[in-house]
Amino acid sequence: MTDRLQYAPGPASGAQVRKDGEKWTLILVRELRHSPEKVWQALTDPAQLREWAPFDADRSLGTVGTTVKLTTVGAPALHVTETKVTRADAPKLLEYNWGDFDMRWELEALGGGTRLTLWTNIDRRFISMGAAGWHIAFDVLDHLLRGTPIGRIVGPEAMKFGGWQRLNAEYAQQFGVETPNWSSNAPKR
């Protein structure tokens, strides 16, 4: 595993918010130098999810109709939600829920790589926190796919990470929201 002390996230970028009344959707886009098939495996395979995602899955997310238990990593108390995969069009589109959050992943072939887009609804009070967390998770995913894993950085651990604090403030400014103060009671995403 590459020394994570050398990792520093880049500036807040590739994110936007769609507002529909009280429902806010975070949209994150990342271009990866890996094939859609390789990225799909990282999004659906429990072993790979354990390396970068903010949750563990008890089985593959790659098949429509599959019921999967997702366990949030780093939650103050055990937090397990059961979800059913509602769309799985390998290696292009994946949809399911993570607790109260709708998750839509789109993979688009781009040259020799993939444009990965995540749509997820997040409480507007915590949208910059979610963007910062997913930004770091996407960086960790990219390292994993490159064969230089740095280990997952999620939940309270991510929030203590210096790059997360900066990203949270940058995304809050981009989205035009107040930078939330996190506490042990805040949602860990």
Phi, psi and omega in degrees: 000132177294146180295117182291344178295339178278346182282132173218123180293147176287183181294157178300121179199164176076019181231149174211167180236135171251129183249129175228084185065234179278348180270118178246135179244126175272130178239119180243134180237133178221133175264126182244148181269036183230152182295153175305325180297318180291319179294319179304315180300320180292333179277340188242333185278122182306321181295320179286322178302324179296343181271342186215333188278158179279012177213158172257147177243140181276351174201176183296142175266011189273004184229129178302139177088347179292135174266127185231138173267125178251124180252118180293132180273132175083007177292147181302327176232157179307125181231103181243131175237147178258134180229158173243130178291119184265335175215136177209091180249084184295141346260053186242318189214134180222130178223138176195178175247147173239097186064239179269005186258123172285134180238122177230119180249128176239132179243124181237125177299134183218102185060234177266008184233208186220136166266114181259126178236130176246128171248128176211138177276136181221141175309129186303332179294339185239017187294323178290327177295317178297318179298317179297316180296314179292326176303310180293319179300319178295322176298316180296319176302314180299317177299316179301312182294332178280352181086016178235063185299142177244000180084147185292144179232095186220170175058215182303328178298317179295320183293337177273348182285129183306321180294330180294316180303315179297313180298318179304313180293318180295315179293322177301316179296315179299321184274352180072035178239162176289140177293118181288146172269124182271152176218176181295346180265354182286151176302136181258097181229000000 
